[in-house]
Amino acid sequence: MKNFNNRLKGGHPNSLGETVEIVAEVLAEPDTFAELFACYFSEDETVRLRTSNAMKRIGKAQKNILIPYIDRFLEEVSQIEQASAQWTLSQLFQLLEQDMQDKQRQKAEAIMRHNLATHQDWIVLNTSMDTLGKWAKKDSTLKEWLIPHLERLANDTRKSVAARANKTLQKLS
């Protein structure tokens, strides 16, 4: 065991801690990924945040490590009520779109639709708009659902949310 959970604890919550080193270890020894994935279920919010960061880094470097875990991201990680888990899911779904089966992609879309309709975190909203906007270019049903939500968010008081909504609306017109 690499003791990832303990190594991801401590320090300032917005710092990476040992995330980068742990990612390097997992990339060198992919069979240790299961231990890192288990950190998503830590009681420590900072550990979960850093685990999300590690997932994005691993996905960019070797997304094949994540593919066997798609169902667990959809069924288990999606239930974590922490903004960093939700915004990371939107990013991972975009990265893994071509690797998902139709049923998995539908579940991913449902998760992001729910987040876009109900979440208040600005990063969750921005990442959900980004992925759903890209998917809606090829899906008229999703586009029809998405446009009213984008129009609502185009008037959001947070500049980044309003800008992303307007940018996505422009791309879809």
Short mmCIF file of N, CA and C in Angstrom, two decimals:
data_model
loop_
_atom_site.label_atom_id
_atom_site.label_comp_id
_atom_site.label_asym_id
_atom_site.label_seq_id
_atom_site.Cartn_x
_atom_site.Cartn_y
_atom_site.Cartn_z
N MET A 1 0.84 -1.19 0.00
CA MET A 1 0.00 0.00 0.00
C MET A 1 0.88 1.25 0.00
N LYS A 2 0.39 2.24 -0.73
CA LYS A 2 1.12 3.50 -0.87
C LYS A 2 0.70 4.55 0.14
N ASN A 3 -0.37 4.26 0.91
CA ASN A 3 -0.86 5.18 1.93
C ASN A 3 -1.27 6.53 1.33
N PHE A 4 -1.92 6.48 0.17
CA PHE A 4 -2.32 7.70 -0.52
C PHE A 4 -3.22 8.58 0.34
N ASN A 5 -4.16 7.99 1.04
CA ASN A 5 -5.10 8.78 1.83
C ASN A 5 -4.36 9.69 2.83
N ASN A 6 -3.44 9.14 3.59
CA ASN A 6 -2.69 9.94 4.56
C ASN A 6 -1.79 10.96 3.87
N ARG A 7 -1.25 10.60 2.73
CA ARG A 7 -0.34 11.50 2.01
C ARG A 7 -1.09 12.67 1.36
N LEU A 8 -2.39 12.52 1.15
CA LEU A 8 -3.17 13.61 0.56
C LEU A 8 -3.75 14.55 1.62
N LYS A 9 -3.57 14.24 2.88
CA LYS A 9 -4.10 15.06 3.97
C LYS A 9 -3.18 16.23 4.27
N GLY A 10 -3.76 17.23 4.94
CA GLY A 10 -2.97 18.29 5.52
C GLY A 10 -2.63 19.44 4.60
N GLY A 11 -2.06 20.46 5.19
CA GLY A 11 -1.69 21.64 4.43
C GLY A 11 -2.90 22.48 4.06
N HIS A 12 -2.67 23.50 3.31
CA HIS A 12 -3.76 24.38 2.87
C HIS A 12 -4.67 23.61 1.92
N PRO A 13 -5.98 23.69 2.11
CA PRO A 13 -6.90 22.92 1.27
C PRO A 13 -6.77 23.20 -0.24
N ASN A 14 -6.34 24.40 -0.60
CA ASN A 14 -6.20 24.72 -2.03
C ASN A 14 -4.83 24.36 -2.59
N SER A 15 -3.95 23.83 -1.76
CA SER A 15 -2.64 23.41 -2.26
C SER A 15 -2.75 21.98 -2.80
N LEU A 16 -1.79 21.60 -3.59
CA LEU A 16 -1.79 20.25 -4.17
C LEU A 16 -1.25 19.20 -3.20
N GLY A 17 -0.54 19.61 -2.16
CA GLY A 17 0.06 18.63 -1.28
C GLY A 17 0.95 17.70 -2.09
N GLU A 18 0.78 16.41 -1.90
CA GLU A 18 1.60 15.41 -2.62
C GLU A 18 0.90 14.89 -3.88
N THR A 19 -0.12 15.59 -4.36
CA THR A 19 -0.89 15.11 -5.51
C THR A 19 -0.02 14.77 -6.71
N VAL A 20 0.86 15.67 -7.08
CA VAL A 20 1.68 15.47 -8.28
C VAL A 20 2.57 14.23 -8.14
N GLU A 21 3.15 14.06 -6.96
CA GLU A 21 4.00 12.89 -6.72
C GLU A 21 3.19 11.60 -6.79
N ILE A 22 2.00 11.63 -6.23
CA ILE A 22 1.13 10.45 -6.24
C ILE A 22 0.71 10.11 -7.66
N VAL A 23 0.39 11.12 -8.44
CA VAL A 23 0.03 10.88 -9.85
C VAL A 23 1.19 10.20 -10.57
N ALA A 24 2.39 10.67 -10.35
CA ALA A 24 3.56 10.06 -10.99
C ALA A 24 3.71 8.60 -10.59
N GLU A 25 3.45 8.30 -9.32
CA GLU A 25 3.53 6.92 -8.85
C GLU A 25 2.47 6.04 -9.51
N VAL A 26 1.25 6.55 -9.61
CA VAL A 26 0.17 5.77 -10.23
C VAL A 26 0.45 5.56 -11.72
N LEU A 27 0.97 6.57 -12.38
CA LEU A 27 1.29 6.42 -13.80
C LEU A 27 2.40 5.38 -13.99
N ALA A 28 3.33 5.33 -13.07
CA ALA A 28 4.42 4.35 -13.14
C ALA A 28 3.96 2.95 -12.74
N GLU A 29 2.96 2.89 -11.84
CA GLU A 29 2.44 1.61 -11.36
C GLU A 29 0.91 1.66 -11.39
N PRO A 30 0.29 1.48 -12.57
CA PRO A 30 -1.17 1.61 -12.68
C PRO A 30 -1.97 0.70 -11.76
N ASP A 31 -1.38 -0.38 -11.28
CA ASP A 31 -2.12 -1.26 -10.38
C ASP A 31 -2.37 -0.61 -9.02
N THR A 32 -1.77 0.55 -8.75
CA THR A 32 -2.02 1.28 -7.51
C THR A 32 -3.21 2.24 -7.64
N PHE A 33 -3.80 2.32 -8.82
CA PHE A 33 -4.90 3.26 -9.05
C PHE A 33 -6.08 2.99 -8.12
N ALA A 34 -6.38 1.74 -7.86
CA ALA A 34 -7.53 1.40 -7.00
C ALA A 34 -7.40 2.05 -5.62
N GLU A 35 -6.19 2.08 -5.09
CA GLU A 35 -5.99 2.71 -3.79
C GLU A 35 -6.25 4.21 -3.87
N LEU A 36 -5.80 4.84 -4.94
CA LEU A 36 -6.06 6.27 -5.11
C LEU A 36 -7.56 6.52 -5.29
N PHE A 37 -8.21 5.71 -6.11
CA PHE A 37 -9.66 5.88 -6.33
C PHE A 37 -10.41 5.80 -5.00
N ALA A 38 -9.99 4.92 -4.12
CA ALA A 38 -10.64 4.75 -2.81
C ALA A 38 -10.57 6.04 -1.99
N CYS A 39 -9.63 6.92 -2.28
CA CYS A 39 -9.51 8.18 -1.55
C CYS A 39 -10.70 9.10 -1.80
N TYR A 40 -11.46 8.84 -2.87
CA TYR A 40 -12.68 9.61 -3.10
C TYR A 40 -13.67 9.45 -1.95
N PHE A 41 -13.54 8.40 -1.18
CA PHE A 41 -14.50 8.11 -0.13
C PHE A 41 -13.93 8.39 1.27
N SER A 42 -12.86 9.16 1.28
CA SER A 42 -12.27 9.62 2.53
C SER A 42 -13.24 10.56 3.24
N GLU A 43 -13.16 10.60 4.55
CA GLU A 43 -13.97 11.56 5.31
C GLU A 43 -13.39 12.97 5.20
N ASP A 44 -12.16 13.08 4.72
CA ASP A 44 -11.45 14.35 4.64
C ASP A 44 -11.74 15.03 3.29
N GLU A 45 -12.36 16.19 3.36
CA GLU A 45 -12.74 16.92 2.14
C GLU A 45 -11.52 17.29 1.29
N THR A 46 -10.40 17.61 1.94
CA THR A 46 -9.19 17.97 1.21
C THR A 46 -8.64 16.77 0.45
N VAL A 47 -8.71 15.60 1.06
CA VAL A 47 -8.28 14.38 0.37
C VAL A 47 -9.13 14.16 -0.88
N ARG A 48 -10.44 14.35 -0.76
CA ARG A 48 -11.32 14.17 -1.93
C ARG A 48 -11.02 15.20 -3.02
N LEU A 49 -10.75 16.45 -2.62
CA LEU A 49 -10.41 17.49 -3.58
C LEU A 49 -9.13 17.13 -4.33
N ARG A 50 -8.12 16.70 -3.61
CA ARG A 50 -6.84 16.33 -4.24
C ARG A 50 -6.98 15.07 -5.08
N THR A 51 -7.85 14.18 -4.66
CA THR A 51 -8.11 12.98 -5.46
C THR A 51 -8.71 13.39 -6.80
N SER A 52 -9.64 14.33 -6.79
CA SER A 52 -10.22 14.83 -8.04
C SER A 52 -9.15 15.42 -8.95
N ASN A 53 -8.26 16.20 -8.35
CA ASN A 53 -7.17 16.79 -9.13
C ASN A 53 -6.30 15.69 -9.74
N ALA A 54 -6.02 14.67 -8.97
CA ALA A 54 -5.20 13.55 -9.46
C ALA A 54 -5.90 12.83 -10.61
N MET A 55 -7.22 12.67 -10.53
CA MET A 55 -7.96 11.98 -11.60
C MET A 55 -7.82 12.73 -12.92
N LYS A 56 -7.93 14.06 -12.87
CA LYS A 56 -7.78 14.84 -14.11
C LYS A 56 -6.38 14.68 -14.69
N ARG A 57 -5.38 14.71 -13.84
CA ARG A 57 -4.00 14.57 -14.30
C ARG A 57 -3.75 13.19 -14.90
N ILE A 58 -4.25 12.16 -14.25
CA ILE A 58 -4.08 10.80 -14.75
C ILE A 58 -4.82 10.65 -16.08
N GLY A 59 -6.03 11.19 -16.14
CA GLY A 59 -6.82 11.10 -17.37
C GLY A 59 -6.12 11.76 -18.55
N LYS A 60 -5.50 12.89 -18.32
CA LYS A 60 -4.78 13.58 -19.40
C LYS A 60 -3.54 12.82 -19.83
N ALA A 61 -2.89 12.17 -18.88
CA ALA A 61 -1.65 11.46 -19.18
C ALA A 61 -1.89 10.05 -19.74
N GLN A 62 -2.81 9.32 -19.12
CA GLN A 62 -3.08 7.92 -19.52
C GLN A 62 -4.54 7.60 -19.22
N LYS A 63 -5.43 8.09 -20.07
CA LYS A 63 -6.86 7.91 -19.76
C LYS A 63 -7.28 6.45 -19.71
N ASN A 64 -6.50 5.56 -20.31
CA ASN A 64 -6.85 4.14 -20.28
C ASN A 64 -6.91 3.60 -18.85
N ILE A 65 -6.22 4.25 -17.92
CA ILE A 65 -6.28 3.83 -16.51
C ILE A 65 -7.68 4.10 -15.94
N LEU A 66 -8.33 5.15 -16.43
CA LEU A 66 -9.66 5.53 -15.92
C LEU A 66 -10.80 4.71 -16.52
N ILE A 67 -10.62 4.22 -17.72
CA ILE A 67 -11.72 3.57 -18.47
C ILE A 67 -12.41 2.46 -17.67
N PRO A 68 -11.67 1.55 -17.01
CA PRO A 68 -12.37 0.50 -16.25
C PRO A 68 -13.20 1.04 -15.07
N TYR A 69 -13.02 2.29 -14.74
CA TYR A 69 -13.71 2.90 -13.60
C TYR A 69 -14.89 3.78 -14.02
N ILE A 70 -15.22 3.82 -15.29
CA ILE A 70 -16.30 4.70 -15.75
C ILE A 70 -17.58 4.45 -14.95
N ASP A 71 -17.97 3.20 -14.79
CA ASP A 71 -19.21 2.91 -14.05
C ASP A 71 -19.12 3.40 -12.60
N ARG A 72 -17.96 3.28 -12.00
CA ARG A 72 -17.82 3.73 -10.61
C ARG A 72 -17.87 5.26 -10.52
N PHE A 73 -17.33 5.95 -11.52
CA PHE A 73 -17.47 7.40 -11.55
C PHE A 73 -18.96 7.76 -11.64
N LEU A 74 -19.67 7.07 -12.51
CA LEU A 74 -21.09 7.35 -12.73
C LEU A 74 -21.96 7.01 -11.53
N GLU A 75 -21.69 5.90 -10.89
CA GLU A 75 -22.56 5.41 -9.82
C GLU A 75 -22.13 5.85 -8.43
N GLU A 76 -20.84 5.94 -8.19
CA GLU A 76 -20.36 6.22 -6.83
C GLU A 76 -19.86 7.65 -6.66
N VAL A 77 -18.95 8.08 -7.50
CA VAL A 77 -18.39 9.42 -7.36
C VAL A 77 -19.47 10.48 -7.59
N SER A 78 -20.40 10.20 -8.48
CA SER A 78 -21.48 11.17 -8.74
C SER A 78 -22.35 11.42 -7.51
N GLN A 79 -22.29 10.53 -6.53
CA GLN A 79 -23.09 10.68 -5.31
C GLN A 79 -22.38 11.53 -4.24
N ILE A 80 -21.14 11.88 -4.49
CA ILE A 80 -20.38 12.69 -3.53
C ILE A 80 -20.84 14.14 -3.65
N GLU A 81 -21.35 14.67 -2.56
CA GLU A 81 -21.86 16.03 -2.57
C GLU A 81 -20.74 17.01 -2.22
N GLN A 82 -19.81 17.10 -3.14
CA GLN A 82 -18.69 18.03 -3.01
C GLN A 82 -18.46 18.61 -4.40
N ALA A 83 -18.38 19.91 -4.47
CA ALA A 83 -18.26 20.58 -5.77
C ALA A 83 -17.09 20.05 -6.60
N SER A 84 -15.94 19.85 -5.96
CA SER A 84 -14.77 19.41 -6.73
C SER A 84 -15.01 18.05 -7.39
N ALA A 85 -15.74 17.17 -6.74
CA ALA A 85 -16.05 15.87 -7.36
C ALA A 85 -16.94 16.08 -8.57
N GLN A 86 -17.92 16.96 -8.45
CA GLN A 86 -18.87 17.18 -9.54
C GLN A 86 -18.22 17.88 -10.74
N TRP A 87 -17.39 18.89 -10.48
CA TRP A 87 -16.79 19.56 -11.62
C TRP A 87 -15.75 18.67 -12.30
N THR A 88 -15.09 17.83 -11.52
CA THR A 88 -14.14 16.89 -12.12
C THR A 88 -14.88 15.87 -12.99
N LEU A 89 -16.04 15.42 -12.54
CA LEU A 89 -16.81 14.48 -13.36
C LEU A 89 -17.11 15.07 -14.74
N SER A 90 -17.54 16.32 -14.80
CA SER A 90 -17.83 16.94 -16.10
C SER A 90 -16.60 16.91 -17.00
N GLN A 91 -15.45 17.20 -16.42
CA GLN A 91 -14.21 17.18 -17.20
C GLN A 91 -13.85 15.77 -17.63
N LEU A 92 -14.00 14.81 -16.74
CA LEU A 92 -13.68 13.42 -17.08
C LEU A 92 -14.65 12.86 -18.11
N PHE A 93 -15.93 13.24 -18.00
CA PHE A 93 -16.91 12.76 -18.98
C PHE A 93 -16.55 13.25 -20.37
N GLN A 94 -16.10 14.48 -20.46
CA GLN A 94 -15.68 15.01 -21.76
C GLN A 94 -14.48 14.24 -22.29
N LEU A 95 -13.53 13.98 -21.42
CA LEU A 95 -12.33 13.25 -21.80
C LEU A 95 -12.64 11.81 -22.22
N LEU A 96 -13.59 11.19 -21.53
CA LEU A 96 -13.89 9.77 -21.73
C LEU A 96 -15.07 9.51 -22.66
N GLU A 97 -15.61 10.55 -23.27
CA GLU A 97 -16.82 10.40 -24.09
C GLU A 97 -16.70 9.27 -25.11
N GLN A 98 -15.60 9.21 -25.82
CA GLN A 98 -15.43 8.19 -26.86
C GLN A 98 -15.26 6.78 -26.29
N ASP A 99 -14.98 6.69 -25.01
CA ASP A 99 -14.75 5.40 -24.36
C ASP A 99 -15.98 4.88 -23.63
N MET A 100 -17.04 5.69 -23.61
CA MET A 100 -18.27 5.30 -22.91
C MET A 100 -19.22 4.55 -23.84
N GLN A 101 -19.92 3.61 -23.25
CA GLN A 101 -21.01 2.97 -23.96
C GLN A 101 -22.19 3.94 -23.94
N ASP A 102 -23.16 3.73 -24.81
CA ASP A 102 -24.31 4.65 -24.90
C ASP A 102 -24.99 4.84 -23.55
N LYS A 103 -25.20 3.77 -22.83
CA LYS A 103 -25.87 3.85 -21.53
C LYS A 103 -25.05 4.69 -20.54
N GLN A 104 -23.74 4.54 -20.58
CA GLN A 104 -22.87 5.31 -19.70
C GLN A 104 -22.92 6.79 -20.07
N ARG A 105 -22.90 7.09 -21.36
CA ARG A 105 -22.95 8.48 -21.80
C ARG A 105 -24.27 9.12 -21.39
N GLN A 106 -25.35 8.37 -21.49
CA GLN A 106 -26.66 8.89 -21.07
C GLN A 106 -26.68 9.20 -19.58
N LYS A 107 -26.08 8.33 -18.79
CA LYS A 107 -26.00 8.55 -17.34
C LYS A 107 -25.14 9.78 -17.04
N ALA A 108 -24.01 9.92 -17.75
CA ALA A 108 -23.15 11.08 -17.57
C ALA A 108 -23.89 12.36 -17.91
N GLU A 109 -24.63 12.33 -19.00
CA GLU A 109 -25.42 13.50 -19.40
C GLU A 109 -26.46 13.83 -18.33
N ALA A 110 -27.12 12.82 -17.79
CA ALA A 110 -28.13 13.05 -16.75
C ALA A 110 -27.51 13.70 -15.50
N ILE A 111 -26.33 13.26 -15.14
CA ILE A 111 -25.63 13.84 -13.98
C ILE A 111 -25.34 15.31 -14.23
N MET A 112 -24.82 15.61 -15.39
CA MET A 112 -24.48 17.01 -15.70
C MET A 112 -25.72 17.88 -15.87
N ARG A 113 -26.78 17.32 -16.44
CA ARG A 113 -28.03 18.08 -16.53
C ARG A 113 -28.52 18.45 -15.13
N HIS A 114 -28.50 17.47 -14.25
CA HIS A 114 -28.92 17.72 -12.87
C HIS A 114 -28.06 18.81 -12.23
N ASN A 115 -26.75 18.70 -12.40
CA ASN A 115 -25.85 19.70 -11.82
C ASN A 115 -26.10 21.09 -12.40
N LEU A 116 -26.32 21.16 -13.69
CA LEU A 116 -26.55 22.46 -14.32
C LEU A 116 -27.86 23.08 -13.84
N ALA A 117 -28.85 22.25 -13.62
CA ALA A 117 -30.17 22.74 -13.20
C ALA A 117 -30.23 23.09 -11.72
N THR A 118 -29.40 22.45 -10.90
CA THR A 118 -29.57 22.60 -9.45
C THR A 118 -28.36 23.11 -8.68
N HIS A 119 -27.19 23.00 -9.22
CA HIS A 119 -25.99 23.34 -8.46
C HIS A 119 -25.76 24.84 -8.41
N GLN A 120 -25.10 25.30 -7.37
CA GLN A 120 -24.80 26.73 -7.24
C GLN A 120 -23.32 27.04 -7.41
N ASP A 121 -22.46 26.03 -7.34
CA ASP A 121 -21.02 26.28 -7.45
C ASP A 121 -20.67 26.72 -8.86
N TRP A 122 -19.92 27.81 -8.96
CA TRP A 122 -19.63 28.39 -10.27
C TRP A 122 -18.77 27.47 -11.13
N ILE A 123 -17.86 26.70 -10.53
CA ILE A 123 -17.02 25.81 -11.35
C ILE A 123 -17.85 24.62 -11.85
N VAL A 124 -18.72 24.10 -11.01
CA VAL A 124 -19.61 23.01 -11.45
C VAL A 124 -20.45 23.49 -12.63
N LEU A 125 -21.00 24.69 -12.52
CA LEU A 125 -21.82 25.23 -13.61
C LEU A 125 -20.99 25.41 -14.88
N ASN A 126 -19.81 25.98 -14.75
CA ASN A 126 -18.97 26.22 -15.93
C ASN A 126 -18.53 24.92 -16.61
N THR A 127 -18.10 23.94 -15.83
CA THR A 127 -17.65 22.69 -16.44
C THR A 127 -18.82 21.91 -17.05
N SER A 128 -19.97 21.97 -16.38
CA SER A 128 -21.16 21.30 -16.93
C SER A 128 -21.59 21.94 -18.24
N MET A 129 -21.59 23.29 -18.28
CA MET A 129 -21.94 23.99 -19.52
C MET A 129 -20.96 23.65 -20.63
N ASP A 130 -19.69 23.56 -20.29
CA ASP A 130 -18.67 23.28 -21.29
C ASP A 130 -18.89 21.91 -21.93
N THR A 131 -19.02 20.90 -21.11
CA THR A 131 -19.18 19.54 -21.65
C THR A 131 -20.53 19.38 -22.34
N LEU A 132 -21.60 19.81 -21.69
CA LEU A 132 -22.92 19.68 -22.32
C LEU A 132 -23.00 20.48 -23.61
N GLY A 133 -22.38 21.65 -23.64
CA GLY A 133 -22.38 22.46 -24.86
C GLY A 133 -21.70 21.75 -26.01
N LYS A 134 -20.60 21.08 -25.74
CA LYS A 134 -19.89 20.33 -26.78
C LYS A 134 -20.73 19.13 -27.24
N TRP A 135 -21.35 18.46 -26.30
CA TRP A 135 -22.18 17.30 -26.66
C TRP A 135 -23.43 17.73 -27.41
N ALA A 136 -23.98 18.90 -27.08
CA ALA A 136 -25.23 19.37 -27.69
C ALA A 136 -25.05 19.71 -29.17
N LYS A 137 -23.82 19.96 -29.59
CA LYS A 137 -23.58 20.23 -31.02
C LYS A 137 -24.00 19.06 -31.89
N LYS A 138 -23.95 17.84 -31.32
CA LYS A 138 -24.29 16.63 -32.07
C LYS A 138 -25.60 16.01 -31.61
N ASP A 139 -26.32 16.69 -30.71
CA ASP A 139 -27.52 16.10 -30.12
C ASP A 139 -28.60 17.19 -29.99
N SER A 140 -29.55 17.18 -30.90
CA SER A 140 -30.56 18.24 -30.93
C SER A 140 -31.48 18.21 -29.70
N THR A 141 -31.73 17.03 -29.14
CA THR A 141 -32.56 16.94 -27.94
C THR A 141 -31.85 17.61 -26.76
N LEU A 142 -30.58 17.32 -26.61
CA LEU A 142 -29.80 17.95 -25.55
C LEU A 142 -29.72 19.45 -25.78
N LYS A 143 -29.51 19.86 -27.00
CA LYS A 143 -29.42 21.28 -27.33
C LYS A 143 -30.72 22.01 -26.95
N GLU A 144 -31.84 21.40 -27.26
CA GLU A 144 -33.14 21.99 -26.93
C GLU A 144 -33.31 22.14 -25.41
N TRP A 145 -32.85 21.15 -24.65
CA TRP A 145 -32.92 21.22 -23.19
C TRP A 145 -31.95 22.28 -22.66
N LEU A 146 -30.76 22.35 -23.24
CA LEU A 146 -29.68 23.17 -22.72
C LEU A 146 -29.90 24.67 -22.91
N ILE A 147 -30.43 25.07 -24.04
CA ILE A 147 -30.54 26.50 -24.36
C ILE A 147 -31.28 27.31 -23.28
N PRO A 148 -32.43 26.88 -22.77
CA PRO A 148 -33.07 27.68 -21.71
C PRO A 148 -32.21 27.82 -20.45
N HIS A 149 -31.45 26.79 -20.13
CA HIS A 149 -30.56 26.86 -18.97
C HIS A 149 -29.42 27.83 -19.23
N LEU A 150 -28.91 27.82 -20.44
CA LEU A 150 -27.85 28.77 -20.79
C LEU A 150 -28.38 30.20 -20.77
N GLU A 151 -29.60 30.39 -21.26
CA GLU A 151 -30.20 31.73 -21.25
C GLU A 151 -30.37 32.23 -19.82
N ARG A 152 -30.78 31.34 -18.92
CA ARG A 152 -30.91 31.71 -17.51
C ARG A 152 -29.56 32.08 -16.92
N LEU A 153 -28.54 31.28 -17.21
CA LEU A 153 -27.22 31.50 -16.63
C LEU A 153 -26.48 32.67 -17.30
N ALA A 154 -26.91 33.07 -18.49
CA ALA A 154 -26.30 34.21 -19.17
C ALA A 154 -26.51 35.50 -18.38
N ASN A 155 -27.48 35.50 -17.47
CA ASN A 155 -27.76 36.66 -16.63
C ASN A 155 -27.25 36.49 -15.21
N ASP A 156 -26.45 35.48 -14.98
CA ASP A 156 -25.92 35.21 -13.64
C ASP A 156 -25.03 36.37 -13.20
N THR A 157 -25.06 36.67 -11.94
CA THR A 157 -24.25 37.78 -11.41
C THR A 157 -22.76 37.46 -11.40
N ARG A 158 -22.42 36.19 -11.47
CA ARG A 158 -21.00 35.82 -11.51
C ARG A 158 -20.52 35.90 -12.95
N LYS A 159 -19.51 36.73 -13.18
CA LYS A 159 -19.05 37.02 -14.54
C LYS A 159 -18.64 35.77 -15.31
N SER A 160 -17.93 34.86 -14.65
CA SER A 160 -17.45 33.67 -15.37
C SER A 160 -18.61 32.77 -15.81
N VAL A 161 -19.64 32.67 -14.98
CA VAL A 161 -20.81 31.84 -15.32
C VAL A 161 -21.55 32.48 -16.49
N ALA A 162 -21.82 33.77 -16.41
CA ALA A 162 -22.52 34.46 -17.49
C ALA A 162 -21.73 34.39 -18.78
N ALA A 163 -20.41 34.58 -18.70
CA ALA A 163 -19.57 34.55 -19.90
C ALA A 163 -19.59 33.16 -20.54
N ARG A 164 -19.48 32.12 -19.72
CA ARG A 164 -19.50 30.74 -20.26
C ARG A 164 -20.85 30.44 -20.89
N ALA A 165 -21.93 30.87 -20.26
CA ALA A 165 -23.26 30.64 -20.82
C ALA A 165 -23.40 31.34 -22.17
N ASN A 166 -22.97 32.58 -22.24
CA ASN A 166 -23.07 33.33 -23.51
C ASN A 166 -22.18 32.72 -24.59
N LYS A 167 -20.99 32.33 -24.21
CA LYS A 167 -20.07 31.70 -25.17
C LYS A 167 -20.66 30.39 -25.70
N THR A 168 -21.25 29.59 -24.81
CA THR A 168 -21.83 28.32 -25.23
C THR A 168 -23.06 28.55 -26.10
N LEU A 169 -23.85 29.54 -25.75
CA LEU A 169 -25.02 29.90 -26.61
C LEU A 169 -24.56 30.28 -28.01
N GLN A 170 -23.51 31.05 -28.11
CA GLN A 170 -23.00 31.46 -29.42
C GLN A 170 -22.54 30.26 -30.24
N LYS A 171 -21.87 29.34 -29.58
CA LYS A 171 -21.39 28.13 -30.27
C LYS A 171 -22.54 27.26 -30.76
N LEU A 172 -23.66 27.31 -30.06
CA LEU A 172 -24.80 26.47 -30.44
C LEU A 172 -25.72 27.13 -31.46
N SER A 173 -25.55 28.46 -31.71
CA SER A 173 -26.45 29.10 -32.67
C SER A 173 -25.99 28.91 -34.09
#
